[in-house]
Every structure is written in C-alpha cells, then in structure tokens.
Amino acid sequence: MNFTSAEFVVSSTDYKKCPPGDKPEYAFIGRSNVGKSSLINMLANHKNLAKTSSKPGKTQLINHFLMDKKWYLVDLPGYGWSKVSKEKKRQWQGMITDYLLHRKNLYLLFVLLDSRHPPQPIDIEFIRWVGEQGIPIAIILTKSDKISKNKILTNKRLLENALKKDWDTLPTIFISSAQNKAGKIEISDYIRSTSEL
Ligand code: GTP
Ligand code: MG
C-alpha cells in the first residue's frame, strides 16, 4: 500500500537540531550517488521531495520528511565521496555518526548499495560498524533497472558471503529501482511491519 502524504520538515546540520524524536524514524544512507534521494521520492510518490542529482554530493544535511503525519523518513548525505576536502569529510562523518548513535527514535537504517557492483570495502566496513553499534539495518541494492537479473543475484551473493563473516543472521536485502519502481511495495510493507504504522 502507498504512503499517502509526505512533507518536508527540516534540514539539520546536527542531530541535536532534528525535530523532536517522538515518531518512528527510518533513515537512508549509502555512498554518494547510490540513489538514496531517488528511492525516497519513489517511496513517497513524489518526483522532487528529496533533491536528486547526477553529480555526487547533492545531499549534505540531515533531511526529515514527515510521512502520513505519523513517521519520519530521513535522507542522509552519502559517504565515500572523493571530491570533498578532508575537513568537510570529517565534518560530515561526525554529523552522520552522531545522528546514528544518538537518535533514539531511529527504528531502522536502510543501507543502500549499487546493485551493479560487487560490494565495496567501504560498504562492508560501514555495515560492520553499524552492526557493532547495534543499529538495526536492512540493505537495498539500487538501480536494478540498469543491469541483468543474473548479475544482481551474483552481486547479492557476494555481499551475503562478505557479510556472513560478521553476521550470524544476515540483514534483509531488497532489490530496488527508482526508475521502474521495483521494490517499492516490499520496502513500504517492511517499514509498516517493523513499526506497526
Ligand atoms: P547524494 O545525495 O549525492 O549522496 O546522492 P543520492 O544517493 O541521493 O543519489 P540520487 O538519488 O541523487 O541519484 C543519483 C543519480 O542516480 C541521479 O542521476 C538519479 O537519477 C540516478 N538514479 C537513482 N536511482 C536510480 C535508479 O533506480 N535507476 C536509474 N537508472 N537511475 C537512478
Ligand atoms: Mg541525495
């Protein structure tokens, strides 16, 4: 079932400036350009709710969207974007880390990976770190319209094998496309089922 209303609330530079943590919150993270903002627009049935760009580094703040007046969807900046200064990288990393560690109403973090590529060390390291912090996650393999089903399954298996070293029970993995709306129903239902919305 679709979510019926979506509204932008605020962009924050710091978790302390985020809206009151009185609602279930689902955040989206992953490398720059992986398709976080596009996926959020797909889930929200909105073309331009979250700003997207073909150039990496578009989302630079913590963006809250209020969904069905009941829960928050959060668009985060990407990690691993090489074309920013070390200082800026440190700043972003601090902002994201603080948010992930301190946001008490964060129900689940979706970690997005590009389905066209085998898992990259930066993604595996990030997933290991969030796991160690006890942050609940699910994984989404994005841009599935750009590659054959077979290749996606191969990359998914490589990811599972890499994660098995750290995880006893693997996180749920979804396959999505903001282009043809693959995964939309599954991800929406998962959000509902994990929060009783
Ligand atoms: P940052 O905010 O820079 O970290 O990027 P992001 O992860 O939010 O990515 P964004 O949604 O802005 O998408 C990056 C580019 O990939 C844009 O040109 C999108 O149109 C394209 N894109 C995103 N998702 C898909 C998809 O599922 N299929 C295809 N074909 N293109 C996609
Ligand atoms: Mg973005």
Tab-separated table of C-alpha atoms and ligand atoms in Angstrom:
chain	number	residue	atom	x	y	z
A	1	MET	CA	0.000	0.000	0.000
A	2	ASN	CA	1.259	3.500	-0.837
A	3	PHE	CA	2.004	6.133	1.738
A	4	THR	CA	-0.497	8.931	1.231
A	5	SER	CA	1.168	12.089	2.456
A	6	ALA	CA	4.755	13.286	2.514
A	7	GLU	CA	6.027	16.679	3.589
A	8	PHE	CA	9.458	18.169	4.006
A	9	VAL	CA	10.066	19.216	7.618
A	10	VAL	CA	13.617	20.472	8.055
A	11	SER	CA	17.274	20.109	7.030
A	12	SER	CA	19.617	19.908	10.016
A	13	THR	CA	23.354	20.231	10.411
A	14	ASP	CA	23.326	18.359	13.696
A	15	TYR	CA	21.258	15.604	15.317
A	16	LYS	CA	20.504	17.998	18.175
A	17	LYS	CA	18.665	20.276	15.741
A	18	CYS	CA	16.499	17.478	14.325
A	19	PRO	CA	12.730	17.556	15.031
A	20	PRO	CA	11.508	16.064	18.323
A	21	GLY	CA	12.155	12.319	18.336
A	22	ASP	CA	8.556	11.417	19.075
A	23	LYS	CA	7.857	9.359	15.960
A	24	PRO	CA	9.309	6.224	14.387
A	25	GLU	CA	12.152	7.177	12.080
A	26	TYR	CA	13.628	5.380	9.040
A	27	ALA	CA	16.852	6.727	7.541
A	28	PHE	CA	18.611	6.065	4.241
A	29	ILE	CA	22.361	6.027	3.833
A	30	GLY	CA	24.957	4.797	1.357
A	31	ARG	CA	27.681	6.044	-0.924
A	32	SER	CA	27.131	9.306	-2.765
A	33	ASN	CA	25.091	8.877	-5.941
A	34	VAL	CA	23.819	5.400	-4.977
A	35	GLY	CA	20.245	6.666	-5.260
A	36	LYS	CA	19.105	7.474	-1.709
A	37	SER	CA	17.131	10.598	-2.567
A	38	SER	CA	15.582	8.963	-5.650
A	39	LEU	CA	14.467	5.986	-3.572
A	40	ILE	CA	12.892	8.292	-1.008
A	41	ASN	CA	10.948	10.042	-3.778
A	42	MET	CA	9.785	6.654	-5.034
A	43	LEU	CA	8.534	5.616	-1.576
A	44	ALA	CA	6.875	8.993	-1.069
A	45	ASN	CA	5.219	9.009	-4.535
A	46	HIS	CA	6.783	12.349	-5.205
A	47	LYS	CA	9.084	13.476	-8.016
A	48	ASN	CA	11.015	16.162	-6.190
A	49	LEU	CA	10.517	15.738	-2.472
A	50	ALA	CA	14.176	14.874	-1.883
A	51	LYS	CA	16.643	16.676	-4.159
A	52	THR	CA	18.470	14.367	-6.573
A	53	SER	CA	21.388	14.978	-8.919
A	54	SER	CA	23.581	13.097	-11.368
A	55	LYS	CA	26.550	14.665	-9.578
A	56	PRO	CA	27.543	13.047	-6.270
A	57	GLY	CA	27.355	15.093	-3.088
A	58	LYS	CA	23.892	16.559	-3.577
A	59	THR	CA	22.503	15.776	-0.112
A	60	GLN	CA	24.673	17.443	2.502
A	61	LEU	CA	22.406	17.695	5.542
A	62	ILE	CA	20.083	15.514	7.633
A	63	ASN	CA	16.706	15.903	5.900
A	64	HIS	CA	13.481	14.978	7.675
A	65	PHE	CA	10.262	14.206	5.823
A	66	LEU	CA	7.007	13.579	7.680
A	67	MET	CA	5.100	10.653	6.233
A	68	ASP	CA	1.363	10.180	6.717
A	69	LYS	CA	1.803	12.565	9.677
A	70	LYS	CA	2.998	9.559	11.661
A	71	TRP	CA	6.626	8.754	10.961
A	72	TYR	CA	9.829	10.290	9.660
A	73	LEU	CA	11.759	9.348	6.622
A	74	VAL	CA	15.309	10.733	6.660
A	75	ASP	CA	17.615	11.446	3.736
A	76	LEU	CA	21.271	11.487	4.779
A	77	PRO	CA	24.401	12.637	2.930
A	78	GLY	CA	26.422	9.963	1.168
A	79	TYR	CA	29.701	8.602	2.382
A	80	GLY	CA	32.793	7.935	0.278
A	81	TRP	CA	32.558	10.941	-1.974
A	82	SER	CA	36.126	11.610	-3.021
A	83	LYS	CA	35.727	15.168	-4.284
A	84	VAL	CA	35.394	16.887	-0.938
A	85	SER	CA	38.092	18.239	1.314
A	86	LYS	CA	39.333	16.159	4.247
A	87	GLU	CA	37.908	18.759	6.598
A	88	LYS	CA	34.440	18.534	5.027
A	89	LYS	CA	34.621	14.730	5.089
A	90	ARG	CA	35.408	14.772	8.800
A	91	GLN	CA	32.554	17.185	9.379
A	92	TRP	CA	30.028	15.005	7.509
A	93	GLN	CA	31.264	11.845	9.128
A	94	GLY	CA	30.865	13.438	12.554
A	95	MET	CA	27.359	14.610	11.702
A	96	ILE	CA	26.269	11.178	10.436
A	97	THR	CA	27.950	9.237	13.243
A	98	ASP	CA	26.410	11.464	15.931
A	99	TYR	CA	22.997	11.151	14.325
A	100	LEU	CA	23.211	7.349	14.097
A	101	LEU	CA	24.476	6.939	17.644
A	102	HIS	CA	22.191	9.424	19.372
A	103	ARG	CA	18.893	9.498	17.516
A	104	LYS	CA	16.789	7.429	19.899
A	105	ASN	CA	13.739	7.084	17.631
A	106	LEU	CA	15.777	5.670	14.725
A	107	TYR	CA	13.865	2.431	14.139
A	108	LEU	CA	15.851	1.254	11.180
A	109	LEU	CA	18.659	2.330	8.877
A	110	PHE	CA	18.455	1.347	5.224
A	111	VAL	CA	21.952	0.960	3.793
A	112	LEU	CA	21.947	1.366	0.010
A	113	LEU	CA	24.434	-0.299	-2.313
A	114	ASP	CA	24.577	-0.087	-6.105
A	115	SER	CA	23.338	-3.425	-7.467
A	116	ARG	CA	25.686	-3.134	-10.469
A	117	HIS	CA	28.822	-3.602	-8.425
A	118	PRO	CA	30.191	-6.263	-6.108
A	119	PRO	CA	30.238	-4.979	-2.516
A	120	GLN	CA	32.969	-2.390	-1.941
A	121	PRO	CA	35.185	-2.433	1.183
A	122	ILE	CA	33.811	0.946	2.307
A	123	ASP	CA	30.271	-0.515	2.348
A	124	ILE	CA	31.272	-3.691	4.170
A	125	GLU	CA	33.171	-1.636	6.753
A	126	PHE	CA	30.252	0.702	7.249
A	127	ILE	CA	27.784	-2.186	7.634
A	128	ARG	CA	30.127	-3.858	10.123
A	129	TRP	CA	30.331	-0.650	12.151
A	130	VAL	CA	26.545	-0.087	12.330
A	131	GLY	CA	26.124	-3.737	13.286
A	132	GLU	CA	28.632	-3.341	16.117
A	133	GLN	CA	26.706	-0.309	17.347
A	134	GLY	CA	23.511	-2.366	17.479
A	135	ILE	CA	21.728	-0.174	14.944
A	136	PRO	CA	19.031	-2.224	13.159
A	137	ILE	CA	19.583	-2.248	9.400
A	138	ALA	CA	18.210	-3.533	6.136
A	139	ILE	CA	20.076	-3.352	2.838
A	140	ILE	CA	18.779	-2.113	-0.517
A	141	LEU	CA	20.507	-2.875	-3.815
A	142	THR	CA	19.629	0.080	-6.040
A	143	LYS	CA	19.414	0.853	-9.783
A	144	SER	CA	18.354	-2.689	-10.659
A	145	ASP	CA	16.926	-1.449	-13.985
A	146	LYS	CA	20.488	-0.884	-15.194
A	147	ILE	CA	21.716	-4.488	-15.005
A	148	SER	CA	20.594	-8.058	-15.680
A	149	LYS	CA	18.861	-10.082	-13.002
A	150	ASN	CA	21.654	-12.644	-13.073
A	151	LYS	CA	24.333	-10.065	-12.360
A	152	ILE	CA	22.286	-8.638	-9.489
A	153	LEU	CA	21.958	-12.093	-7.946
A	154	THR	CA	25.699	-12.658	-8.305
A	155	ASN	CA	26.445	-9.344	-6.582
A	156	LYS	CA	23.873	-10.136	-3.902
A	157	ARG	CA	25.535	-13.481	-3.217
A	158	LEU	CA	28.962	-11.814	-2.987
A	159	LEU	CA	27.508	-9.366	-0.492
A	160	GLU	CA	25.946	-12.141	1.582
A	161	ASN	CA	29.237	-14.038	1.644
A	162	ALA	CA	31.123	-10.937	2.754
A	163	LEU	CA	28.572	-10.216	5.499
A	164	LYS	CA	28.491	-13.790	6.773
A	165	LYS	CA	31.935	-13.199	8.289
A	166	ASP	CA	30.436	-10.660	10.696
A	167	TRP	CA	26.743	-11.528	10.928
A	168	ASP	CA	25.074	-14.688	12.271
A	169	THR	CA	21.711	-13.664	10.870
A	170	LEU	CA	22.000	-11.629	7.706
A	171	PRO	CA	20.054	-8.372	7.399
A	172	THR	CA	17.110	-8.340	4.992
A	173	ILE	CA	18.221	-7.399	1.469
A	174	PHE	CA	15.877	-5.662	-1.002
A	175	ILE	CA	16.407	-5.009	-4.704
A	176	SER	CA	15.067	-1.686	-5.989
A	177	SER	CA	14.793	0.667	-8.922
A	178	ALA	CA	13.591	4.237	-8.678
A	179	GLN	CA	13.167	4.057	-12.454
A	180	ASN	CA	10.659	1.183	-12.671
A	181	LYS	CA	9.569	1.173	-9.008
A	182	ALA	CA	10.913	-2.300	-8.274
A	183	GLY	CA	10.962	-2.961	-4.537
A	184	LYS	CA	8.548	-0.173	-3.709
A	185	ILE	CA	5.816	-2.379	-2.254
A	186	GLU	CA	8.244	-4.667	-0.430
A	187	ILE	CA	10.137	-1.793	1.217
A	188	SER	CA	6.921	0.081	2.127
A	189	ASP	CA	5.427	-3.073	3.658
A	190	TYR	CA	8.639	-3.718	5.571
A	191	ILE	CA	8.532	-0.207	7.055
A	192	ARG	CA	4.936	-0.786	8.107
A	193	SER	CA	5.570	-4.226	9.552
A	194	THR	CA	8.564	-3.130	11.619
A	195	SER	CA	6.813	-0.146	13.172
A	196	GLU	CA	3.114	-1.099	13.335
A	197	LEU	CA	2.290	2.067	11.395
B	1	GTP	P1	23.907	12.082	-2.878
B	1	GTP	O1	22.803	12.908	-2.302
B	1	GTP	O2	24.817	12.885	-3.751
B	1	GTP	O3	24.635	11.305	-1.842
B	1	GTP	O4	23.266	11.013	-3.912
B	1	GTP	P2	21.994	10.053	-3.742
B	1	GTP	O5	22.435	8.755	-3.185
B	1	GTP	O6	20.889	10.746	-3.028
B	1	GTP	O7	21.589	9.764	-5.257
B	1	GTP	P3	20.403	10.414	-6.136
B	1	GTP	O8	19.086	9.889	-5.686
B	1	GTP	O9	20.575	11.885	-6.177
B	1	GTP	O10	20.680	9.743	-7.556
B	1	GTP	C1	21.930	9.873	-8.215
B	1	GTP	C2	21.737	9.656	-9.715
B	1	GTP	O11	21.350	8.297	-9.965
B	1	GTP	C3	20.626	10.523	-10.328
B	1	GTP	O12	21.058	10.902	-11.627
B	1	GTP	C4	19.432	9.592	-10.400
B	1	GTP	O13	18.532	9.913	-11.432
B	1	GTP	C5	20.107	8.246	-10.669
B	1	GTP	N1	19.310	7.126	-10.109
B	1	GTP	C6	18.932	6.968	-8.829
B	1	GTP	N2	18.249	5.820	-8.656
B	1	GTP	C7	18.166	5.244	-9.873
B	1	GTP	C8	17.567	4.027	-10.356
B	1	GTP	O14	16.970	3.223	-9.633
B	1	GTP	N3	17.718	3.756	-11.695
B	1	GTP	C9	18.400	4.597	-12.530
B	1	GTP	N4	18.506	4.223	-13.817
B	1	GTP	N5	18.971	5.740	-12.118
B	1	GTP	C10	18.856	6.072	-10.794
B	2	MG	MG	20.870	12.522	-2.025
